[in-house]
mmCIF file of C-alpha atoms in Angstrom:
data_model
loop_
_atom_site.group_PDB
_atom_site.id
_atom_site.type_symbol
_atom_site.label_atom_id
_atom_site.label_comp_id
_atom_site.label_asym_id
_atom_site.label_seq_id
_atom_site.Cartn_x
_atom_site.Cartn_y
_atom_site.Cartn_z
ATOM 1 C CA MET A 67 20.420 107.063 118.017
ATOM 2 C CA PRO A 68 16.662 107.251 117.298
ATOM 3 C CA SER A 69 15.467 109.022 114.205
ATOM 4 C CA PHE A 70 12.607 111.462 114.529
ATOM 5 C CA HIS A 71 10.382 112.230 111.581
ATOM 6 C CA THR A 72 9.079 115.767 111.477
ATOM 7 C CA LYS A 73 6.692 117.151 108.929
ATOM 8 C CA LYS A 74 7.844 120.191 107.022
ATOM 9 C CA ARG A 75 5.855 123.383 107.193
ATOM 10 C CA PHE A 76 5.323 124.925 103.787
ATOM 11 C CA SER A 77 5.060 128.538 102.835
ATOM 12 C CA LEU A 78 2.732 128.261 99.891
ATOM 13 C CA THR A 79 2.233 130.549 96.951
ATOM 14 C CA THR A 80 0.093 129.821 93.923
ATOM 15 C CA ALA A 81 3.257 130.125 91.834
ATOM 16 C CA GLN A 82 4.790 127.069 93.503
ATOM 17 C CA ALA A 83 5.204 124.251 91.019
ATOM 18 C CA PRO A 84 2.627 121.427 91.254
ATOM 19 C CA LYS A 85 5.430 118.859 91.180
ATOM 20 C CA ASP A 86 6.706 120.309 94.469
ATOM 21 C CA ASP A 87 3.354 119.669 96.132
ATOM 22 C CA ILE A 88 3.052 116.062 95.020
ATOM 23 C CA THR A 89 5.939 115.217 97.335
ATOM 24 C CA THR A 90 4.097 116.466 100.444
ATOM 25 C CA ASP A 91 2.303 114.092 102.802
ATOM 26 C CA PRO A 92 -0.470 113.762 101.782
ATOM 27 C CA PRO A 93 0.153 114.851 98.187
ATOM 28 C CA CYS A 94 -1.332 118.227 97.191
ATOM 29 C CA HIS A 95 -2.452 118.894 100.764
ATOM 30 C CA PRO A 96 -0.907 122.400 100.907
ATOM 31 C CA ARG A 97 -3.032 123.336 97.880
ATOM 32 C CA ALA A 98 -6.222 122.082 99.536
ATOM 33 C CA CYS A 99 -5.369 124.042 102.688
ATOM 34 C CA ALA A 100 -4.741 127.165 100.611
ATOM 35 C CA ILE A 101 -8.291 126.900 99.247
ATOM 36 C CA GLN A 102 -9.749 126.589 102.743
ATOM 37 C CA ASN A 103 -7.751 129.587 103.947
ATOM 38 C CA CYS A 104 -8.759 131.683 100.946
ATOM 39 C CA ILE A 105 -12.446 130.833 101.251
ATOM 40 C CA GLN A 106 -12.441 131.662 104.960
ATOM 41 C CA LYS A 107 -10.635 134.980 104.343
ATOM 42 C CA ASN A 108 -13.158 135.900 101.650
ATOM 43 C CA ASN A 109 -16.380 135.167 103.550
ATOM 44 C CA TYR A 110 -16.860 131.866 101.716
ATOM 45 C CA ASP A 111 -16.933 133.527 98.290
ATOM 46 C CA GLU A 112 -15.385 130.763 96.191
ATOM 47 C CA SER A 113 -15.124 133.022 93.138
ATOM 48 C CA LYS A 114 -12.326 134.952 94.868
ATOM 49 C CA CYS A 115 -10.244 131.779 95.227
ATOM 50 C CA LYS A 116 -10.052 130.683 91.591
ATOM 51 C CA ALA A 117 -6.240 130.783 91.516
ATOM 52 C CA GLU A 118 -6.020 128.490 94.544
ATOM 53 C CA ILE A 119 -8.588 126.078 93.116
ATOM 54 C CA ASP A 120 -6.820 125.966 89.753
ATOM 55 C CA ALA A 121 -3.514 125.340 91.551
ATOM 56 C CA LEU A 122 -5.019 122.312 93.324
ATOM 57 C CA TYR A 123 -6.272 120.904 90.013
ATOM 58 C CA GLU A 124 -2.816 121.360 88.474
ATOM 59 C CA CYS A 125 -1.191 119.643 91.448
ATOM 60 C CA CYS A 126 -3.643 116.748 91.270
ATOM 61 C CA ASN A 127 -3.060 116.426 87.536
ATOM 62 C CA ALA A 128 0.704 116.214 88.144
ATOM 63 C CA PHE A 129 0.066 113.664 90.930
ATOM 64 C CA TYR A 130 -1.901 111.373 88.589
ATOM 65 C CA GLU A 131 0.594 111.818 85.754
ATOM 66 C CA LYS A 132 3.361 110.648 88.067
ATOM 67 C CA ASN A 133 1.509 107.890 89.953
ATOM 68 C CA GLY A 134 -1.206 106.679 87.576
ATOM 69 C CA ASP A 135 -4.990 106.953 87.697
ATOM 70 C CA ALA A 136 -5.348 104.329 90.436
ATOM 71 C CA ALA A 137 -3.313 106.422 92.897
ATOM 72 C CA LYS A 138 -5.171 108.078 95.767
ATOM 73 C CA THR A 139 -4.765 111.146 97.918
ATOM 74 C CA VAL A 140 -7.378 112.750 100.146
ATOM 75 C CA SER A 141 -6.659 116.145 98.604
ATOM 76 C CA CYS A 142 -7.662 115.269 95.027
ATOM 77 C CA PRO A 143 -10.788 114.121 93.220
ATOM 78 C CA LYS A 144 -10.609 110.825 91.335
ATOM 79 C CA ALA A 145 -8.539 111.033 88.158
ATOM 80 C CA ASN A 146 -11.486 110.733 85.749
ATOM 81 C CA LEU A 147 -13.418 113.483 87.559
ATOM 82 C CA LEU A 148 -10.354 115.703 87.631
ATOM 83 C CA ARG A 149 -9.859 115.344 83.867
ATOM 84 C CA LEU A 150 -13.523 116.168 83.275
ATOM 85 C CA LYS A 151 -13.226 119.315 85.401
ATOM 86 C CA MET A 152 -10.007 120.362 83.668
ATOM 87 C CA ARG A 153 -11.682 119.945 80.253
ATOM 88 C CA GLN A 154 -14.593 122.089 81.454
ATOM 89 C CA LEU A 155 -12.199 124.786 82.667
ATOM 90 C CA ALA A 156 -10.312 124.734 79.357
ATOM 91 C CA GLN A 157 -13.594 125.129 77.457
ATOM 92 C CA GLU A 158 -14.571 128.067 79.687
ATOM 93 C CA LYS A 159 -11.251 129.788 78.994
ATOM 94 C CA ALA A 160 -11.546 129.149 75.244
ATOM 95 C CA SER A 161 -15.038 130.646 75.101
ATOM 96 C CA LYS A 162 -13.979 133.909 76.788
#
């Protein structure tokens, strides 16, 4: 009997654990889609989508922690750029 592979549809919330999203194909893709949806809903005002953007960074960080810095996914920036951005975000939070 033939086996059919079907992709799962995900109902995504920003509370979903990043480790759950690294198992999607491609990894972290639901987070990237959530950003696109949010930006479109908010007339391309990126400032209203901070939670979705932060969730993608957390997912990508978990992806690199699990798979190493040489791993690739279309949904994430390169590991070194991601770490730089996460440091910048941490500094912003600390200065507030």
